[in-house]
mmCIF file of C-alpha atoms and ligand atoms in Angstrom:
data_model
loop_
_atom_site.group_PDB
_atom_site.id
_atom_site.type_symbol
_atom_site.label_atom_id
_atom_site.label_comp_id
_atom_site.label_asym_id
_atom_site.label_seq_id
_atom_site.Cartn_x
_atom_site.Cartn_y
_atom_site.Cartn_z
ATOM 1 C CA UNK A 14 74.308 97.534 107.310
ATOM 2 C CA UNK A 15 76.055 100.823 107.927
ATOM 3 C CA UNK A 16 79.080 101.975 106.218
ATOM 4 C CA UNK A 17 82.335 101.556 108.365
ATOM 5 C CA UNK A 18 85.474 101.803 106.742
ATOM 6 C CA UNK A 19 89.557 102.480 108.190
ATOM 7 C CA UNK A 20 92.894 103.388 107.882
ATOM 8 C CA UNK A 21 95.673 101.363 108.981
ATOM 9 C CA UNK A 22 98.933 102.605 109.246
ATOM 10 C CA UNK A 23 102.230 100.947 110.176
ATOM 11 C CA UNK A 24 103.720 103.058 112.918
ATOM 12 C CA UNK A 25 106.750 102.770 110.480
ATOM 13 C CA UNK A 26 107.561 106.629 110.622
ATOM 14 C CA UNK A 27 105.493 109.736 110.366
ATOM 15 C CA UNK A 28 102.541 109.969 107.544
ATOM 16 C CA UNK A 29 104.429 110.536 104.008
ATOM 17 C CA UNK A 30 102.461 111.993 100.731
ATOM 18 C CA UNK A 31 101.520 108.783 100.356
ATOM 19 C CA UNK A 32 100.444 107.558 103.645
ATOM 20 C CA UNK A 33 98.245 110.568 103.599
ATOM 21 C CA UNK A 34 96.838 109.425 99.851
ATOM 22 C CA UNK A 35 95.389 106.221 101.221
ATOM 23 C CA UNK A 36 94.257 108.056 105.010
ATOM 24 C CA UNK A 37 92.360 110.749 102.385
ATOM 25 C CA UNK A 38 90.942 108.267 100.437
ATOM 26 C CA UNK A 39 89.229 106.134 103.111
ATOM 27 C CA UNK A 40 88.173 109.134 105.316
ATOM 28 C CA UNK A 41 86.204 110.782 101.812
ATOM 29 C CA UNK A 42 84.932 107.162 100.899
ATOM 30 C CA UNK A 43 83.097 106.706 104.597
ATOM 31 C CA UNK A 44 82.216 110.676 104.489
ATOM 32 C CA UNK A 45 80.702 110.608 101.432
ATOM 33 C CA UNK A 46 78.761 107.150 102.463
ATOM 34 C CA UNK A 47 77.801 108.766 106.129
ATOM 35 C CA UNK A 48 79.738 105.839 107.511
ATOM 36 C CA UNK A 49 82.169 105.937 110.698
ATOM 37 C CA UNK A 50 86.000 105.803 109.827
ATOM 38 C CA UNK A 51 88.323 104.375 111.956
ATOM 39 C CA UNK A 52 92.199 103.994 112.746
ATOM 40 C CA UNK A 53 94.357 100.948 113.153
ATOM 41 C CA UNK A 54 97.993 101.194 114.437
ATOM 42 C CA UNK A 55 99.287 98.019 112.320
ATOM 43 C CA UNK A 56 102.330 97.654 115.146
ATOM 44 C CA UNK A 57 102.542 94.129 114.802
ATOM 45 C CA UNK A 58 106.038 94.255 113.664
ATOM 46 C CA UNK A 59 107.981 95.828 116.477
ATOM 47 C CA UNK A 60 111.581 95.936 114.886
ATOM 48 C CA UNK A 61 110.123 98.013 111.731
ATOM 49 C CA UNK A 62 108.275 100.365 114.314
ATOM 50 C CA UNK A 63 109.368 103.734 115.306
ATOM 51 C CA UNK A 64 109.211 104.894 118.684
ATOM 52 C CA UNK A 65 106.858 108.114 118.733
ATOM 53 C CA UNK A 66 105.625 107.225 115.188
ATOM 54 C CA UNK A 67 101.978 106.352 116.147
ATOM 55 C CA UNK A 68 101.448 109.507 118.172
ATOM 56 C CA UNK A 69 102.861 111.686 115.333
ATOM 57 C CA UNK A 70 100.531 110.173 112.716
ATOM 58 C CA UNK A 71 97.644 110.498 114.920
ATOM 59 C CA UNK A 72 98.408 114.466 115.507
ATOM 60 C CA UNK A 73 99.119 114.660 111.929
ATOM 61 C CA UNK A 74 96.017 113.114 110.915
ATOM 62 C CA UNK A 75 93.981 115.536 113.243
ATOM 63 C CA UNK A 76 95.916 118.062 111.761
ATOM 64 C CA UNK A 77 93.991 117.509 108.576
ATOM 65 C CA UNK A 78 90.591 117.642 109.677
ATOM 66 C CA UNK A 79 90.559 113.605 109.490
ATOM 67 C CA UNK A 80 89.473 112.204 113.357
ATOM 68 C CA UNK A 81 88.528 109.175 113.905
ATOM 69 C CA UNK A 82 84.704 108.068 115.455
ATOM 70 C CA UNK A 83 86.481 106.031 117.677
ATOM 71 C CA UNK A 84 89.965 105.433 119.534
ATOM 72 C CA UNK A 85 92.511 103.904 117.843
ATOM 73 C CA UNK A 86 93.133 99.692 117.975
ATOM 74 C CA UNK A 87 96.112 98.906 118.313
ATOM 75 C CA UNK A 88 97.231 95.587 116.776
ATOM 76 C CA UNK A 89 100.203 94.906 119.689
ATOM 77 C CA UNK A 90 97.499 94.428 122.324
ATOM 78 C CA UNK A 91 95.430 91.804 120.297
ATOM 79 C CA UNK A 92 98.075 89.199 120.149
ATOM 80 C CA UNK A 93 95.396 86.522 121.974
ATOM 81 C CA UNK A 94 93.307 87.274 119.365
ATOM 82 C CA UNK A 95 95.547 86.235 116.196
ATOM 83 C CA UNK A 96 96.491 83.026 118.390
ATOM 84 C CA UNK A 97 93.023 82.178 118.937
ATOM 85 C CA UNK A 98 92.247 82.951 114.864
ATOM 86 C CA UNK A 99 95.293 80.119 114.213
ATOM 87 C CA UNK A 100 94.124 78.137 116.959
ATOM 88 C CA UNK A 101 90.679 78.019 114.491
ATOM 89 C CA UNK A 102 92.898 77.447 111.636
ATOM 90 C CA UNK A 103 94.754 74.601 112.792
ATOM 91 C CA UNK A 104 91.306 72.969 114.335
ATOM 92 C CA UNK A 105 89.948 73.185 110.966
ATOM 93 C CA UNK A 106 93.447 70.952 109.375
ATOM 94 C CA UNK A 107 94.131 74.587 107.375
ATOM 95 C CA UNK A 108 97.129 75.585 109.050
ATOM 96 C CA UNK A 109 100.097 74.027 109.654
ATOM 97 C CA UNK A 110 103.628 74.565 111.453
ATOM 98 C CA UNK A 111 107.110 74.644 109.387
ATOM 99 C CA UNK A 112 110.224 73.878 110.193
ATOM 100 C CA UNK A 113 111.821 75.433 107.102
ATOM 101 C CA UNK A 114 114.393 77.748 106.810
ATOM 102 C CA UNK A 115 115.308 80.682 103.471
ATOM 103 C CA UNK A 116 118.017 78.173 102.753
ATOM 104 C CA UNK A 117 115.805 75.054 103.131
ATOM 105 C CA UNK A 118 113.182 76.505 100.701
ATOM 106 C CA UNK A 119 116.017 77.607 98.187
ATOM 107 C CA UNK A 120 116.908 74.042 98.388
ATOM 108 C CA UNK A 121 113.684 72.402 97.855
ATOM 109 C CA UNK A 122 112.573 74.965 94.829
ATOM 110 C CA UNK A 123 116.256 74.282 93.201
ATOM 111 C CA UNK A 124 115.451 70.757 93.586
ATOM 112 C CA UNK A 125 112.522 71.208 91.273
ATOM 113 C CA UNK A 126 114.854 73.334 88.800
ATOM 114 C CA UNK A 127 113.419 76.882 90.112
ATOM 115 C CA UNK A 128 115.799 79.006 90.085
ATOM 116 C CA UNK A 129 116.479 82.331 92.796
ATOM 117 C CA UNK A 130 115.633 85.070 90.506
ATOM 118 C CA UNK A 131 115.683 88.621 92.046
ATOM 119 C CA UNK A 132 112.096 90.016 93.111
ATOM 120 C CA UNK A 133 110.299 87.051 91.717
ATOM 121 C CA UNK A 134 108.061 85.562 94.277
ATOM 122 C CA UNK A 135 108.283 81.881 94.316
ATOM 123 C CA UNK A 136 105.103 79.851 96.318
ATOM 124 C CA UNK A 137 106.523 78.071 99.325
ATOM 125 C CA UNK A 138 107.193 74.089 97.635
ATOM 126 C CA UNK A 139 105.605 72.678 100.854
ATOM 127 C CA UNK A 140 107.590 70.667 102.193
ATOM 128 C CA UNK A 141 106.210 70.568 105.723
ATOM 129 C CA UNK A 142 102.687 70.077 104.291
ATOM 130 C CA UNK A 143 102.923 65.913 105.776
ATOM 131 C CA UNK A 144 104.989 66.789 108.991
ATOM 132 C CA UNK A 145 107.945 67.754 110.481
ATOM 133 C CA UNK A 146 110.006 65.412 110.504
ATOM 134 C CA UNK A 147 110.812 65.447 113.838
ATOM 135 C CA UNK A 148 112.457 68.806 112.891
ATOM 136 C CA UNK A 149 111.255 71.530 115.026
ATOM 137 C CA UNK A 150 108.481 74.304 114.001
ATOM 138 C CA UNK A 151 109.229 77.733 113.472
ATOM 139 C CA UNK A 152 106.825 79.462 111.158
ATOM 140 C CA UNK A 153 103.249 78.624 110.918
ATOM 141 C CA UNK A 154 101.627 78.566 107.337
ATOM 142 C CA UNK A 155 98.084 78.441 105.808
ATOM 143 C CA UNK A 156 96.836 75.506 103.548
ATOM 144 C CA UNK A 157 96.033 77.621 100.487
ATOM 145 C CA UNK A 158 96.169 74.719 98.275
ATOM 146 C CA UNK A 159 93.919 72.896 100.108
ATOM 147 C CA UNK A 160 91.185 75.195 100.643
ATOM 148 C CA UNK A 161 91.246 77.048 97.492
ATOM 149 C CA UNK A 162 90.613 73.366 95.822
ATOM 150 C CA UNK A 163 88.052 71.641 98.809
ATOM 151 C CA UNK A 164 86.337 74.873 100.474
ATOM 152 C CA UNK A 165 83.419 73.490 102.006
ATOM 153 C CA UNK A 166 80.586 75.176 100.317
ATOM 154 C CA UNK A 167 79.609 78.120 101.908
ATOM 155 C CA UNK A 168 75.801 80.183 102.508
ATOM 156 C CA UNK A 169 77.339 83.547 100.159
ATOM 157 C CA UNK A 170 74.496 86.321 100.317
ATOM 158 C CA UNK A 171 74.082 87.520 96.767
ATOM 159 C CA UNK A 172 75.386 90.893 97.407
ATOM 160 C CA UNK A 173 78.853 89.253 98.526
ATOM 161 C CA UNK A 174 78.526 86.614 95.569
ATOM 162 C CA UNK A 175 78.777 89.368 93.158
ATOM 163 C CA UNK A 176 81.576 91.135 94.386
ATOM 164 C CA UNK A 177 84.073 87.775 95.443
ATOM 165 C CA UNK A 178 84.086 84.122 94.673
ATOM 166 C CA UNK A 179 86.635 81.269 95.649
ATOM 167 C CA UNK A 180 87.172 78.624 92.931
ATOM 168 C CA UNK A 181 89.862 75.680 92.369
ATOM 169 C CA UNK A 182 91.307 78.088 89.820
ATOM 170 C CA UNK A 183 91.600 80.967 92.509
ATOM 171 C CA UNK A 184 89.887 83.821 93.958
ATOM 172 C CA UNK A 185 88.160 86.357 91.949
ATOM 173 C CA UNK A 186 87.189 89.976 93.451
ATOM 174 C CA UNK A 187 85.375 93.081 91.901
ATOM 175 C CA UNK A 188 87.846 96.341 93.254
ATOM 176 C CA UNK A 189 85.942 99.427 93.290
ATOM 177 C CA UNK A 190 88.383 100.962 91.031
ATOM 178 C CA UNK A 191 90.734 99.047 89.254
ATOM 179 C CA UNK A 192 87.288 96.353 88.343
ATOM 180 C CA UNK A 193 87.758 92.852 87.666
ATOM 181 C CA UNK A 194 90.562 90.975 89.824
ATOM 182 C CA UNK A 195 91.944 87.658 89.660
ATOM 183 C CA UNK A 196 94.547 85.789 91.458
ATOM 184 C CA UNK A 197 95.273 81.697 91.611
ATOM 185 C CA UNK A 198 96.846 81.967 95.152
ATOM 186 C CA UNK A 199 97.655 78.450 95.706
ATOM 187 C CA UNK A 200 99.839 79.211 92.446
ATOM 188 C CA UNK A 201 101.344 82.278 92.620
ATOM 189 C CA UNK A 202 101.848 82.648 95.934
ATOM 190 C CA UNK A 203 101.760 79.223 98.015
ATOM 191 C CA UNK A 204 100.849 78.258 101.754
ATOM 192 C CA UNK A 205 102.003 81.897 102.717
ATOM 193 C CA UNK A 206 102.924 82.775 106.708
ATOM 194 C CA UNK A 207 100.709 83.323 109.318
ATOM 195 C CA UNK A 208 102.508 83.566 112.009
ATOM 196 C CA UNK A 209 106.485 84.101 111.288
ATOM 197 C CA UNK A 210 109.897 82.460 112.446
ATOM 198 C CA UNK A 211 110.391 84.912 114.986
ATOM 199 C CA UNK A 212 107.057 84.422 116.588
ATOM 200 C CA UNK A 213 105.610 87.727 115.452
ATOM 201 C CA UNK A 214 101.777 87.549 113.937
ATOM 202 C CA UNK A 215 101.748 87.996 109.772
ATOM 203 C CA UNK A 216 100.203 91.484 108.061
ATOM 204 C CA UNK A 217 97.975 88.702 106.487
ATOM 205 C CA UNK A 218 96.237 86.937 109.751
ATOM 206 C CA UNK A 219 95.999 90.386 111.666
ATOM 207 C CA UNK A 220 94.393 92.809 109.049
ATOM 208 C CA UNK A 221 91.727 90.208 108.676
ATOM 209 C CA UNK A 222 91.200 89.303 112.021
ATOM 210 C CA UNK A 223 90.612 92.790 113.459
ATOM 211 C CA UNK A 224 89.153 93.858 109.895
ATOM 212 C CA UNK A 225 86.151 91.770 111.126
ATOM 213 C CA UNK A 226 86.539 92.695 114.562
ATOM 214 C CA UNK A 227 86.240 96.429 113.950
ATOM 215 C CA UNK A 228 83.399 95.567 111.489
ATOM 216 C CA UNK A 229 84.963 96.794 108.549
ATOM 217 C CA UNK A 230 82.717 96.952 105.386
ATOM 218 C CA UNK A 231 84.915 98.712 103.276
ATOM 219 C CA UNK A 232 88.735 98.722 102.872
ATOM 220 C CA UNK A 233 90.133 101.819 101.051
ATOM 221 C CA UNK A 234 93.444 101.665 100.893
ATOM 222 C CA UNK A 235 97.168 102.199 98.188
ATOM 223 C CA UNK A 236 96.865 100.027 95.267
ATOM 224 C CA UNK A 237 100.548 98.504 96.263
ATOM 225 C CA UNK A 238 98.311 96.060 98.684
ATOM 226 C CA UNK A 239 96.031 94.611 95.782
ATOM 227 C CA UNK A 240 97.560 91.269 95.645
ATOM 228 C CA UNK A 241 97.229 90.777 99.297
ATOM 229 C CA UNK A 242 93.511 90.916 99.353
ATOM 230 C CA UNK A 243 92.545 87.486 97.639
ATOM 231 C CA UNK A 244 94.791 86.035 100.483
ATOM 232 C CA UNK A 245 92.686 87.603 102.910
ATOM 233 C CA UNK A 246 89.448 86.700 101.226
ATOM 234 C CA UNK A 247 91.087 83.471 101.204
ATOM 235 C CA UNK A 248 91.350 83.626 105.180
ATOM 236 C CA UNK A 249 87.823 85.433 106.212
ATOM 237 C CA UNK A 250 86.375 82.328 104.336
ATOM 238 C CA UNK A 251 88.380 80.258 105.950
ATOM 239 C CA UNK A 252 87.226 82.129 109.782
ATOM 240 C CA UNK A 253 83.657 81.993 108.534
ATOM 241 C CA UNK A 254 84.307 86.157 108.783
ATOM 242 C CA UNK A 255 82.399 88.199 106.098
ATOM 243 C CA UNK A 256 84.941 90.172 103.064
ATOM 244 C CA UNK A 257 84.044 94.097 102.855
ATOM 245 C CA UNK A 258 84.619 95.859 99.691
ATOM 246 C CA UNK A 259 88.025 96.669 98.450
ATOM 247 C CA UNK A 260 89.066 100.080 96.187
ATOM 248 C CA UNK A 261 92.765 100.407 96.065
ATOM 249 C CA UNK A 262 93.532 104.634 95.558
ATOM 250 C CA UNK A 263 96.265 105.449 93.309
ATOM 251 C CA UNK A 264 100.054 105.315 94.869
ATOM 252 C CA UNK A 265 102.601 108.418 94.728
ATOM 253 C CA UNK A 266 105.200 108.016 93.236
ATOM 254 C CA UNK A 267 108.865 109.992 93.423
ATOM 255 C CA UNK A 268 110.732 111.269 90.599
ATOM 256 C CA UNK A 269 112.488 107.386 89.678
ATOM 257 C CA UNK A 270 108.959 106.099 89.501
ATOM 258 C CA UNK A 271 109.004 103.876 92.451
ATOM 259 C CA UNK A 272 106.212 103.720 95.437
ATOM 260 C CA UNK A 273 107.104 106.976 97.958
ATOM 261 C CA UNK A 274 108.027 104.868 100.993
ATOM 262 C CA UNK A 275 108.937 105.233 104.359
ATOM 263 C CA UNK A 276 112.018 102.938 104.025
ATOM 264 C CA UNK A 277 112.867 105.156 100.755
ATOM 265 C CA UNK A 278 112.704 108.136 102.863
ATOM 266 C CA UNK A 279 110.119 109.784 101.962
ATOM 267 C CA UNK A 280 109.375 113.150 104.132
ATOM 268 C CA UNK A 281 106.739 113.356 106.494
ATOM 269 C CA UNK A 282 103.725 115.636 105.290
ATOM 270 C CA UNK A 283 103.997 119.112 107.022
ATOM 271 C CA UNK A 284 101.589 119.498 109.183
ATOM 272 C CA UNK A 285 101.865 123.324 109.802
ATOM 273 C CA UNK A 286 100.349 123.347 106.335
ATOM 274 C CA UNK A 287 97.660 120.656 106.395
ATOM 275 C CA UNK A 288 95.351 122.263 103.445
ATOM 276 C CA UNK A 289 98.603 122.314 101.305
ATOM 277 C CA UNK A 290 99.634 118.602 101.552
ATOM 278 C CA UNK A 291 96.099 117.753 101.626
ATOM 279 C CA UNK A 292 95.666 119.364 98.424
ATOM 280 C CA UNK A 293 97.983 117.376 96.962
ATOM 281 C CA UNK A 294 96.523 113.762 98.250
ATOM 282 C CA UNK A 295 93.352 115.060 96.424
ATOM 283 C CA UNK A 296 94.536 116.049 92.901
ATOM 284 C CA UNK A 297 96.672 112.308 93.072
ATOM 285 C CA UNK A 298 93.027 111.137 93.589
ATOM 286 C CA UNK A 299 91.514 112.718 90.457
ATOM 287 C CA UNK A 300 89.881 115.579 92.746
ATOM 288 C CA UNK A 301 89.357 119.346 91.760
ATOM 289 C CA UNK A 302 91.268 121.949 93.749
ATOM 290 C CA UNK A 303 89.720 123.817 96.539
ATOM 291 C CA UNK A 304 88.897 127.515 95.693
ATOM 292 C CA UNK A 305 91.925 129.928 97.016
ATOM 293 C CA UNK A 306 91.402 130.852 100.201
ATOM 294 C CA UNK A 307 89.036 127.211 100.829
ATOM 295 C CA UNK A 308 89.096 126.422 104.656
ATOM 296 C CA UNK A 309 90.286 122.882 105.031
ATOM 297 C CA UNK A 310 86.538 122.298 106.525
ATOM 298 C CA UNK A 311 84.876 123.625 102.517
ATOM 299 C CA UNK A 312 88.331 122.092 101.168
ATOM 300 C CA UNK A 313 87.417 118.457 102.773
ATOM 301 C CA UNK A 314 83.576 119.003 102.073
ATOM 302 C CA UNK A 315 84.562 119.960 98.296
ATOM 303 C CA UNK A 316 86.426 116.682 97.741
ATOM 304 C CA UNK A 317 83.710 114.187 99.383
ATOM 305 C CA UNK A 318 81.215 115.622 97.250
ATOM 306 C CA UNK A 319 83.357 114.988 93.958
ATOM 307 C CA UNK A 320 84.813 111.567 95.600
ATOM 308 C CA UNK A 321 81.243 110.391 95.870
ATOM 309 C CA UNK A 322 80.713 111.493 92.264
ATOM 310 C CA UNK A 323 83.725 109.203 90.729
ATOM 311 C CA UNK A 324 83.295 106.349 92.990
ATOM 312 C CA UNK A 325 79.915 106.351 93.372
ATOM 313 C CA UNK A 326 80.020 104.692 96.833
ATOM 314 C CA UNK A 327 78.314 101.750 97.417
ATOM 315 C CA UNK A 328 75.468 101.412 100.240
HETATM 316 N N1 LIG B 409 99.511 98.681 107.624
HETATM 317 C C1 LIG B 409 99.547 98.614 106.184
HETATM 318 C C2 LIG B 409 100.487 99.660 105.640
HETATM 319 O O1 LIG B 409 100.760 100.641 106.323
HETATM 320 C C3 LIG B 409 98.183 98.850 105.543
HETATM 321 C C4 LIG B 409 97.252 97.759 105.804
HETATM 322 C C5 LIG B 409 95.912 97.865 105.106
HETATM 323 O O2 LIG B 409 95.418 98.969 104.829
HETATM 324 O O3 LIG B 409 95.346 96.796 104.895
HETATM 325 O O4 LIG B 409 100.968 99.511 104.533
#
């Protein structure tokens, strides 16, 4: 099977130091495994999109010497697509609607003496799990609990059984850099949202769905999506769609040690000086500097050569 791996970007604003980490990262992991790389616009969430965004991150992508092998998807024309993947769902009794509201969860969870605490994520109590009650749907959830205890047992190939399993006690997943991963998702994080309140398709349901479409076999991308991906190993099994590899690349981070972000205004990368902000995605990625004087062409060779050294990509 031949190596095809992506970037994904939300068209949130321009690409940021970071942004350009993870689009670094994923175009040296496919060069250095003579795969294809390709781009996603992630615009399934038009109110957090920014007119002119996608065009800019494309330019400033090419900027860098980083094209894609094929033309961008974009995620706001394959809506039928994410219905038809919870149309599946449903069929298979794995997905279910929910009439809850914030205030209706808080509610329930106080009920049970859980507490609101601040950032603490608290798994959805399920109260819709046996119906409605003739109140009316707005979200649309997946089952977790119910097929991370009574997955059907599935034909794994061996190569796939060593990197991911699904248990009653959660998933587990080998990441390419940070190793050994575990997560209990019916647990720690519930029957999460496929398809949201206001109608709009999850990150979850999407990334997975066109993952496979796209035939993604490996996902490089920042380590501040790690505990997504046994939800969406959770869902490919679920779809009967196969799980690529995961490596999460290290994040940037500002000067008060949070994640540089788009909606903590970080500045966009300057693209009049690609070989200088590249330079910088590479040493956050453990990679030498290039020479003085390096084109970005020897600059991006360079790092592919030592990228395939430290992650030793697999086949
Ligand atoms: N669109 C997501 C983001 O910009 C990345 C999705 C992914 O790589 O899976 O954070």
């Amino acid at each position: 099977m031949g190596y095809i791996g992506r970037f994904a970007p939300s068209p949130t604003g321009p690409l940021h130091a970071g942004s350009l980490v993870a689009a670094l990262a994923s175009w040296l992991d496919a060069r250095a495994s003579s795969g294809r790389w390709l781009v996603r616009i992630e615009d399934v969430d038009p109110p957090r999109c920014q007119a002119g965004a996608a065009e800019r991150i494309l330019a400033q992508l090419a900027a860098c010497g980083l094209h894609p092998d094929e033309p961008p998807l974009y995620q706001s024309r394959r809506t039928d697509h994410y219905q038809q993947a919870l149309d599946t769902l449903r069929v298979r009794g794995l997905a279910y609607p929910c009439a809850c509201t914030r205030r209706d969860i808080d509610a329930a969870l106080a009920a049970r003496g859980l507490a609101h605490q601040r950032h603490v994520e608290r798994p959805y109590p399920g109260t819709c799990r046996a119906g409605l009650g003739g109140r009316a749907a707005r979200a649309c959830r997946f089952h977790t609990e119910k097929y991370q205890s009574n997955r059907p047992p599935a034909p794994t190939s061996q190569a796939s059984a060593a990197t991911f399993s699904i248990a009653t006690d959660g998933v587990r997943w080998l990441d390419r850099r940070l190793g050994a991963q575990h997560q209990d998702v019916a647990a720690q994080v519930g029957d999460f949202v496929l398809r949201r309140a206001d109608g709009l398709w999850s990150y979850q349901l999407a990334v997975v769905v066109d993952d496979a479409e796209q035939g993604i076999t490996h996902i490089v991308r920042g380590e501040d999506l790690t505990d997504n991906t046994p939800r969406q190993i959770l869902l490919q099994s679920a779809l009967g769609l196969p799980t690529p590899r995961y490596l999460h690349a290290p994040l940037v981070r500002g000067e008060d040690g949070e994640k540089l972000s788009k909606q903590h205004g970080a500045p966009a990368i300057d693209e009049t000086r690609p070989m200088a902000a590249l330079g910088q995605a590479a040493q956050v990625l453990g990679l030498p500097a290039a020479p003085p004087g390096a084109t970005q062409g020897e600059g991006l060779a360079l790092w592919a050569l030592a990228w395939a050294r430290i992650y030793n990509p697999a086949p």
